[in-house]
PDB file of C-alpha atoms in Angstrom:
ATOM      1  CA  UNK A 279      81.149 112.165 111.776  1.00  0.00           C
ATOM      2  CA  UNK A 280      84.185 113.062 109.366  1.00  0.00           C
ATOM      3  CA  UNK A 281      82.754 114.723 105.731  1.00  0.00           C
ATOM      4  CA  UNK A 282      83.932 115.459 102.582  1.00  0.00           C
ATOM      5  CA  UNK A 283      84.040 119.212 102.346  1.00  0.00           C
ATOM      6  CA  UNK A 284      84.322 121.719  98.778  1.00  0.00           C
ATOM      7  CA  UNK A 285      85.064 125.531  98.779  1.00  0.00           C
ATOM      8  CA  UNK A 286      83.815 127.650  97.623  1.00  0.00           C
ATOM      9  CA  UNK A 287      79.832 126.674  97.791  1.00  0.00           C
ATOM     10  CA  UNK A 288      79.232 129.464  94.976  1.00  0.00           C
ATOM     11  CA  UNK A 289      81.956 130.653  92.309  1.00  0.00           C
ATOM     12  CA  UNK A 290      80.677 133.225  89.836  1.00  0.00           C
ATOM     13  CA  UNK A 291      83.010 132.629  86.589  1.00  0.00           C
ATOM     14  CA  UNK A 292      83.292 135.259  83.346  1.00  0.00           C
ATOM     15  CA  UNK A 293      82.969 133.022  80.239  1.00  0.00           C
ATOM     16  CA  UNK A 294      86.742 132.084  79.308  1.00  0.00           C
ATOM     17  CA  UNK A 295      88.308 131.892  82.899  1.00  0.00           C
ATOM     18  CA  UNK A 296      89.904 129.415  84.281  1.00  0.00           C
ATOM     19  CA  UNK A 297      88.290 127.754  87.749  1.00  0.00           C
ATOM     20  CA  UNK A 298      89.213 125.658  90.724  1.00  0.00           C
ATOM     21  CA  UNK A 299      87.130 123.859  92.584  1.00  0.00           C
ATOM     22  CA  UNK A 300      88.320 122.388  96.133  1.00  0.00           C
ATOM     23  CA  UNK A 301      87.604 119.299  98.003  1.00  0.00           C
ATOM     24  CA  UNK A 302      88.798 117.621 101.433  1.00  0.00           C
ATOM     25  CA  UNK A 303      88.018 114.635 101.148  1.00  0.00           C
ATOM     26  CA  UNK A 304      87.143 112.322 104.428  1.00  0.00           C
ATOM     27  CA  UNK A 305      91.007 111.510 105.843  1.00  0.00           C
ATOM     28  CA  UNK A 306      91.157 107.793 105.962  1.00  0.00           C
ATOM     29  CA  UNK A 307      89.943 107.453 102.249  1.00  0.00           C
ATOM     30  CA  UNK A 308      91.970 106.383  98.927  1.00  0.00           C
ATOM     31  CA  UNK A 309      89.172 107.027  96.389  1.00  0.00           C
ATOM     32  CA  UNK A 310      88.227 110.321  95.314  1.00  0.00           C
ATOM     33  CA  UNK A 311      85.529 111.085  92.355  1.00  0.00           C
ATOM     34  CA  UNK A 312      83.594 114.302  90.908  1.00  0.00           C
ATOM     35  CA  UNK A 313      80.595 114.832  89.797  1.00  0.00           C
ATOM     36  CA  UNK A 314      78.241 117.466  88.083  1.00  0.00           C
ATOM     37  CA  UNK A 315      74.437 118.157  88.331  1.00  0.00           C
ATOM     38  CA  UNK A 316      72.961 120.444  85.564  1.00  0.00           C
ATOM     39  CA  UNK A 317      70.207 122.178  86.957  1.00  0.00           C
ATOM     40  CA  UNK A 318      67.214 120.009  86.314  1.00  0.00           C
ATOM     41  CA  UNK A 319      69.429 116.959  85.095  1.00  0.00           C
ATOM     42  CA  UNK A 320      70.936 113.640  86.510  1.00  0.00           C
ATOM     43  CA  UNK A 321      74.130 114.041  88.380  1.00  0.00           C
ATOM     44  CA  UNK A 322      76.773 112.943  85.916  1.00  0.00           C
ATOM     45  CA  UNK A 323      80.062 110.789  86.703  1.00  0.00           C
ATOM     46  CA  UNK A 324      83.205 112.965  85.487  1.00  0.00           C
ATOM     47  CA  UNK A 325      86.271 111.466  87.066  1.00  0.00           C
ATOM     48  CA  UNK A 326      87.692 109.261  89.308  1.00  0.00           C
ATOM     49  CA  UNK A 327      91.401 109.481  91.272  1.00  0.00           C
ATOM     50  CA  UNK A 328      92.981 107.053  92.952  1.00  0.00           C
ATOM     51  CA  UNK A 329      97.210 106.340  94.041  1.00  0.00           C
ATOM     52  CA  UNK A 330      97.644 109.918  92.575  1.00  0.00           C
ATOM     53  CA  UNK A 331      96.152 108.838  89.108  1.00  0.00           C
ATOM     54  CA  UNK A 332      92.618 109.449  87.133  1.00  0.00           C
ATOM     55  CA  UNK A 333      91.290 105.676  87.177  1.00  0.00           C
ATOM     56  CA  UNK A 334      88.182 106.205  85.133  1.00  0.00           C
ATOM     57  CA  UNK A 335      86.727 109.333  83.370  1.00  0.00           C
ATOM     58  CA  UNK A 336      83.759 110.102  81.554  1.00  0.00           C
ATOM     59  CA  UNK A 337      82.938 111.322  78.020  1.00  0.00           C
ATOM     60  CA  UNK A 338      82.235 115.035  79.845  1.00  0.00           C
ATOM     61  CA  UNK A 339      85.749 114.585  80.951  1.00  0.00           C
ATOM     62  CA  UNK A 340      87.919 116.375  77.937  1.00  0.00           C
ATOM     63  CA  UNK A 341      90.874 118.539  77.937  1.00  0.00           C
ATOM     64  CA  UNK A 342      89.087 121.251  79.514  1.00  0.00           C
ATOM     65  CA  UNK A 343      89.367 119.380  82.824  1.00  0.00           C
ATOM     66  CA  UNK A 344      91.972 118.223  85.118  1.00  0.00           C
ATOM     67  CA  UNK A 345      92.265 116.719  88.584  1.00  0.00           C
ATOM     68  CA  UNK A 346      95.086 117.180  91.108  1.00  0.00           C
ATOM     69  CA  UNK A 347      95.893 115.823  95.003  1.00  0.00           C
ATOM     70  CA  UNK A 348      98.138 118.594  95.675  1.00  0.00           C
ATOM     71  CA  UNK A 349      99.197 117.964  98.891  1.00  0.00           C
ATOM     72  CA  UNK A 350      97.925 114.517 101.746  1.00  0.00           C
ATOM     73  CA  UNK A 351      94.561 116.770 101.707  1.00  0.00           C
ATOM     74  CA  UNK A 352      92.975 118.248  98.918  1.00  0.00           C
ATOM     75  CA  UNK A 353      91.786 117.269  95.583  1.00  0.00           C
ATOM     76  CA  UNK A 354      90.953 119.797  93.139  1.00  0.00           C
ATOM     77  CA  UNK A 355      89.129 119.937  89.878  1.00  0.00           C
ATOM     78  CA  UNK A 356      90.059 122.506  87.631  1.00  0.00           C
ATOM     79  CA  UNK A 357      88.169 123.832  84.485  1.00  0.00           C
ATOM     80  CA  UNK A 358      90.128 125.720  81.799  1.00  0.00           C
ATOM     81  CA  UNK A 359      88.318 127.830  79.702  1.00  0.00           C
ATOM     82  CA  UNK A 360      85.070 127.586  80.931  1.00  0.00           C
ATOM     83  CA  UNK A 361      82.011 128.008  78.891  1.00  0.00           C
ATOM     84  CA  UNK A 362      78.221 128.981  79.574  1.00  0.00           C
ATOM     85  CA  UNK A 363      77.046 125.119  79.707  1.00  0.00           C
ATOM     86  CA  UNK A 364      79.478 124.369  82.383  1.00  0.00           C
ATOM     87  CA  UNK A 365      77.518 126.180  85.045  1.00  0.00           C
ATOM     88  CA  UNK A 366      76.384 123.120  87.597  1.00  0.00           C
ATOM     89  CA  UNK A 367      76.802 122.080  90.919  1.00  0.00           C
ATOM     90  CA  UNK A 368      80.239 119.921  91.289  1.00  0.00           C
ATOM     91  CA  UNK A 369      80.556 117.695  93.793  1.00  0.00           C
ATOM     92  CA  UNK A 370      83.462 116.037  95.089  1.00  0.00           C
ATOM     93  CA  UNK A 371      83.359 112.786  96.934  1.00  0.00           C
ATOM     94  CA  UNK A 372      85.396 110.158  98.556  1.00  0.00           C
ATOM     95  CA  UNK A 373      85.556 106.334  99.758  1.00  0.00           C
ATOM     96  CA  UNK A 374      87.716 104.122 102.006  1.00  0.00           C
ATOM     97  CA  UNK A 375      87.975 101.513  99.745  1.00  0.00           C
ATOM     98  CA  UNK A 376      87.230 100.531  95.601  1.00  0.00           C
ATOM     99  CA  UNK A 377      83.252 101.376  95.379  1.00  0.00           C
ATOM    100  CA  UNK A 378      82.497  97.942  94.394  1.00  0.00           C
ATOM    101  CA  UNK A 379      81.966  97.090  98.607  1.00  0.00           C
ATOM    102  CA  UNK A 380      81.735 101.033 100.123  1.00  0.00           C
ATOM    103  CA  UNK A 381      80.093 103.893  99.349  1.00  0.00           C
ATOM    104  CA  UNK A 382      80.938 107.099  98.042  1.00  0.00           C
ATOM    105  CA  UNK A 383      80.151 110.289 100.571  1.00  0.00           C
ATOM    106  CA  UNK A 384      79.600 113.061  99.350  1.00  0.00           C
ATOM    107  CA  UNK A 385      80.281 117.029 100.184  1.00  0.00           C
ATOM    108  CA  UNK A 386      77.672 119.597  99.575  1.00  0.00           C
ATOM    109  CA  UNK A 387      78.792 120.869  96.683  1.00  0.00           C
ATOM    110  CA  UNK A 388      80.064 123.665  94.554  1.00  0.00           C
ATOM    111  CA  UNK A 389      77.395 125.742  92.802  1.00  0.00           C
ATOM    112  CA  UNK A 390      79.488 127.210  89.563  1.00  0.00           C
ATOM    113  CA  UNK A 391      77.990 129.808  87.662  1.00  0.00           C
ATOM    114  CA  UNK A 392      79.495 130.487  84.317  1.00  0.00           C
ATOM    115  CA  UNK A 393      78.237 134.390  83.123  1.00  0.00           C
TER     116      UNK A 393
ATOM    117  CA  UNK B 257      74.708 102.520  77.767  1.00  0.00           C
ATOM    118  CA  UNK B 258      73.149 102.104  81.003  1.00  0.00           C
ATOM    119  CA  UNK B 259      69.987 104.171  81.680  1.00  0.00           C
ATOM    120  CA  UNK B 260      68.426 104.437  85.313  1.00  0.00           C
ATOM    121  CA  UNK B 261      64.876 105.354  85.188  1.00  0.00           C
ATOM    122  CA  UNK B 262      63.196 106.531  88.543  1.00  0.00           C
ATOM    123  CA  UNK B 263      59.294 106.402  89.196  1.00  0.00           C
ATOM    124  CA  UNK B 264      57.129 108.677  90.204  1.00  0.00           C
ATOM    125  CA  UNK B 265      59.215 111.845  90.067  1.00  0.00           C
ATOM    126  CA  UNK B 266      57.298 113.631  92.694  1.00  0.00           C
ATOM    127  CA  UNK B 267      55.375 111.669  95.255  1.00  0.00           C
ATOM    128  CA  UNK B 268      53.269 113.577  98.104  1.00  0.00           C
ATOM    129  CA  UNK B 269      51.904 111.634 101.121  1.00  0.00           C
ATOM    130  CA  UNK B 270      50.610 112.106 104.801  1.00  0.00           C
ATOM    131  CA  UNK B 271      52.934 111.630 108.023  1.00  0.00           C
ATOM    132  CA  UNK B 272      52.634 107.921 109.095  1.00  0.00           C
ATOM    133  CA  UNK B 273      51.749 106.295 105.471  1.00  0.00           C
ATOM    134  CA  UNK B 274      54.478 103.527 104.373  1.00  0.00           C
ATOM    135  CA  UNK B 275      55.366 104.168 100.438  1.00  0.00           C
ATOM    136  CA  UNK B 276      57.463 102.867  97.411  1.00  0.00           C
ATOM    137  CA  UNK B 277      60.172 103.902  95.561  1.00  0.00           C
ATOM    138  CA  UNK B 278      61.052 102.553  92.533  1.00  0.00           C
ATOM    139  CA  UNK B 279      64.069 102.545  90.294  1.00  0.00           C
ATOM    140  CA  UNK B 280      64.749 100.369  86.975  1.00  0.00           C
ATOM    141  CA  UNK B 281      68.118 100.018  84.614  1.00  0.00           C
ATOM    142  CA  UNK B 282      68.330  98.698  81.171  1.00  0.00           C
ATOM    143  CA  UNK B 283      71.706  96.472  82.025  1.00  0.00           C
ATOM    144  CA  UNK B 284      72.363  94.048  84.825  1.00  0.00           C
ATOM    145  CA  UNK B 285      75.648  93.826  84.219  1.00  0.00           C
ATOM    146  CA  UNK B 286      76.352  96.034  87.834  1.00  0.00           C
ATOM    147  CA  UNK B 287      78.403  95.690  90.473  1.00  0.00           C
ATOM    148  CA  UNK B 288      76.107  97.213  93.356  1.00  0.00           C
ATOM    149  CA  UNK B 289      72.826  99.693  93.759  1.00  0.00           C
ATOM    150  CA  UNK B 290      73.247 102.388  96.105  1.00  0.00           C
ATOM    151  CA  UNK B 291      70.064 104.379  97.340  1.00  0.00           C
ATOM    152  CA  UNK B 292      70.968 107.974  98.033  1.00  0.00           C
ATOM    153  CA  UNK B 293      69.396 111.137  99.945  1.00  0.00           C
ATOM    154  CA  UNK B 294      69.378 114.577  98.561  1.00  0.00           C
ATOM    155  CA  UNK B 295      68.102 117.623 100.613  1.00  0.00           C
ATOM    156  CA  UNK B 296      67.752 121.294  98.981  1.00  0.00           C
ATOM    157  CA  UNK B 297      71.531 123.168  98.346  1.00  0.00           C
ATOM    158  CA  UNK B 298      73.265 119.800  99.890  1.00  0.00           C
ATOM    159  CA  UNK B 299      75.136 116.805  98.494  1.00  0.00           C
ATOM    160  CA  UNK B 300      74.252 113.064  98.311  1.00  0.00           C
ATOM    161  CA  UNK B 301      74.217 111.210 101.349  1.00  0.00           C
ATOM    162  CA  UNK B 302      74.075 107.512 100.870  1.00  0.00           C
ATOM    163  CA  UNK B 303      71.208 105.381 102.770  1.00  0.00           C
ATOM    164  CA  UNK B 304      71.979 101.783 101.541  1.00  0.00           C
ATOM    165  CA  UNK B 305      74.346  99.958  99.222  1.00  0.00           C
ATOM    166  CA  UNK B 306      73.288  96.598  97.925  1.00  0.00           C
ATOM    167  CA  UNK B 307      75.874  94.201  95.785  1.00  0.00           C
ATOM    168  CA  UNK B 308      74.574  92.476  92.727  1.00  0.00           C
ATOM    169  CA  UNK B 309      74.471  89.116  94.615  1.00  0.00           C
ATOM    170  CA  UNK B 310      71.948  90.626  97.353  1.00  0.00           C
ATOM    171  CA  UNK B 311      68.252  90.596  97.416  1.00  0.00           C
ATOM    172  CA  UNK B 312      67.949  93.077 100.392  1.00  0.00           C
ATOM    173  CA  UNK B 313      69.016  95.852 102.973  1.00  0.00           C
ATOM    174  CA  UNK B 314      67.565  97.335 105.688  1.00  0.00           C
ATOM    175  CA  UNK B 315      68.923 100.350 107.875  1.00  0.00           C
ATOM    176  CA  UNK B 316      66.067 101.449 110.594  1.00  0.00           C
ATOM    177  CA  UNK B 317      62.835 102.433 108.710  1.00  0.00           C
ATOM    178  CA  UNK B 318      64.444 101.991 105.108  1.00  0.00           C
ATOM    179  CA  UNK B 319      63.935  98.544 103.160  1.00  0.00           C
ATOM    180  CA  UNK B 320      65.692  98.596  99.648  1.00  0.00           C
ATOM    181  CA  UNK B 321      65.331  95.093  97.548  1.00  0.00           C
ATOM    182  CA  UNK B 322      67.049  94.292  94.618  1.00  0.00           C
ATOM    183  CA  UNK B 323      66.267  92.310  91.239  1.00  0.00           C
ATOM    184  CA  UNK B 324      68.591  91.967  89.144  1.00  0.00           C
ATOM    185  CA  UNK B 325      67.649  90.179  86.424  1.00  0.00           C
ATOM    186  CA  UNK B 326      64.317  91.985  85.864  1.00  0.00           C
ATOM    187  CA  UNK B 327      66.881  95.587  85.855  1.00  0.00           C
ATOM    188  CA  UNK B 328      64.629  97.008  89.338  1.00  0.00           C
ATOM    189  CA  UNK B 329      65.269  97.909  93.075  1.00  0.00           C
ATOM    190  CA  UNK B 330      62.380  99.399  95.221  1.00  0.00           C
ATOM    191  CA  UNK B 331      63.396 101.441  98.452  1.00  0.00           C
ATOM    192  CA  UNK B 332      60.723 100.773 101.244  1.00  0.00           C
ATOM    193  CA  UNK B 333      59.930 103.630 104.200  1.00  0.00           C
ATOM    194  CA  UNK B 334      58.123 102.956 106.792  1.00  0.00           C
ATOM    195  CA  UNK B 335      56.313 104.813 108.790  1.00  0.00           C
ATOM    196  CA  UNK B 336      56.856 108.596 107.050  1.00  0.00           C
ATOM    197  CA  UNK B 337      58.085 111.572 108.879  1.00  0.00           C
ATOM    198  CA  UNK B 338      58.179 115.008 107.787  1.00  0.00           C
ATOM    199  CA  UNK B 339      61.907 114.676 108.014  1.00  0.00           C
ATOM    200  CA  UNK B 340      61.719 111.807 105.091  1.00  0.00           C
ATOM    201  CA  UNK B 341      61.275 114.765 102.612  1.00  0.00           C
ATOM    202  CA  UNK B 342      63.856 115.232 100.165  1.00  0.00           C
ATOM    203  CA  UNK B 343      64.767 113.989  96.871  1.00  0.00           C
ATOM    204  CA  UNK B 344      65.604 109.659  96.829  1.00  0.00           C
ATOM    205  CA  UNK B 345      68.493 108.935  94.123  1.00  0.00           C
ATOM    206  CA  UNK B 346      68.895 105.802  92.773  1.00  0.00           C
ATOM    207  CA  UNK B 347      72.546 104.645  91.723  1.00  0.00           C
ATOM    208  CA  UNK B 348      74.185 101.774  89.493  1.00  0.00           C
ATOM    209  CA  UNK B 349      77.635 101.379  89.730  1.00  0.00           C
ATOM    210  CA  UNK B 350      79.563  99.860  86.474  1.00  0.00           C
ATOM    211  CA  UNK B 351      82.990 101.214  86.328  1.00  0.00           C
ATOM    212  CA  UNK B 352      81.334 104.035  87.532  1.00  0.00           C
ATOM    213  CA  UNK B 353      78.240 105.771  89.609  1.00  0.00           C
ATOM    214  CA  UNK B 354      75.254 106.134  87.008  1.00  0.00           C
ATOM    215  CA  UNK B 355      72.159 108.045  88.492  1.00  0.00           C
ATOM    216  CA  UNK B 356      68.431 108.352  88.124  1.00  0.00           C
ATOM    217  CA  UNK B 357      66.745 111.547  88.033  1.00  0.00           C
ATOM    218  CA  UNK B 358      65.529 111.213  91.555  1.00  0.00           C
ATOM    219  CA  UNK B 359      62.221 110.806  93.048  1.00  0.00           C
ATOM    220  CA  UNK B 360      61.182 113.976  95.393  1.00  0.00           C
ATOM    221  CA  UNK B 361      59.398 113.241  98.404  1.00  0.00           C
ATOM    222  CA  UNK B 362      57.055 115.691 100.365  1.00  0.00           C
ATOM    223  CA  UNK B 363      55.932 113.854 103.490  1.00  0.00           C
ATOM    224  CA  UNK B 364      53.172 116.142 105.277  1.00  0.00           C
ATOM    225  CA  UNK B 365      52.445 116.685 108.912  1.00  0.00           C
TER     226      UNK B 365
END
């Protein structure tokens, strides 16, 4: 069964550094999101792509952030000067169509530790 | 702002024993409720999406119901395996995904 997959799983960050995080989303799909989980805490909504645009974003979402689709394949989530409390898990994920009739899959996840 | 609430956090039970889930948000203005699966170092896999105009879904031993007006879904499992354990994640969807904390299962042999 196709899945969404993220490189790395684990990125060790210095405080101040910029990040990427990678996705590949499932091939046939148009929707693409991300998504944090502080240890302990909910998982949290940051962003949402779709026809090469961000279509919603979050509060968490500021100028730190940005989204890309590169290339037909990967979406990436970079994080500009990164700071202690953005050490999560990310994940990326991906649906055929709008959410409101298909659900989102999900890859495993990028644990990012911020030092 | 939407708040999704999941009860218990932790729930322990025997191999065979059927249990409850249960999740409750503050709005009903959603679109759908998505019941989610979350094992140790892994991402969400989804188990059952229901739209705001459904009551119900099944998939194999998993029942999930939906009330809208009263702001609660339940998600049903038959028959537990050891396999069942994991953390269960609730999910609203507005104009976007908006999670409970999870309930974490630990289904015993």
């Amino acid at each position: 069964e196709p899945e969404v997959t993220q490189t790395p799983s684990h990125q060790v960050t210095q405080m101040g550094q910029e990040v990427i995080l990678r996705c590949v989303p499932i091939s046939n799909h148009l929707y693409f999101y991300w998504y944090r989980q502080i240890l302990g805490q909910k998982v949290e909504f940051l962003v949402s792509f779709y026809n090469n645009e961000i279509s919603e974003k979050s509060e968490i979402f500021d100028d730190q952030f940005s989204v890309e689709r590169p290339d037909g394949s990967n979406f990436t989530l970079k994080i500009r000067s990164t700071k202690l409390e953005d050490s999560a898990m990310y994940f990326c994920a991906s649906s055929r169509e709008d959410s409101l009739n298909q659900p989102q899959h999900f890859g495993d996840g990028t644990r990012l530790s911020i030092l | 702002k939407q708040e999704v609430t999941q009860i218990p956090a932790a729930l322990s039970v025997p191999e065979g024993e059927n249990l409850v889930l249960n999740c409750s948000f503050t709005d009903s203005a959603i679109y759908n409720l998505q019941w989610f699966r979350q094992d140790p170092g892994k991402g969400l896999t989804s188990l059952l999406l229901i739209q705001s105009s459904q009551r119900e879904q099944t998939s194999g031993r998993l029942n999930a119901s939906l009330d809208k007006s009263s702001g609660r879904s339940t998600l049903y499992i038959a028959a537990s395996q050891p396999g069942d354990s994991a953390t269960y994640l609730c999910a609203v969807l507005e104009t976007a995904l908006i999670f409970g904390k999870g309930t974490t299962l630990s289904v015993s042999s």
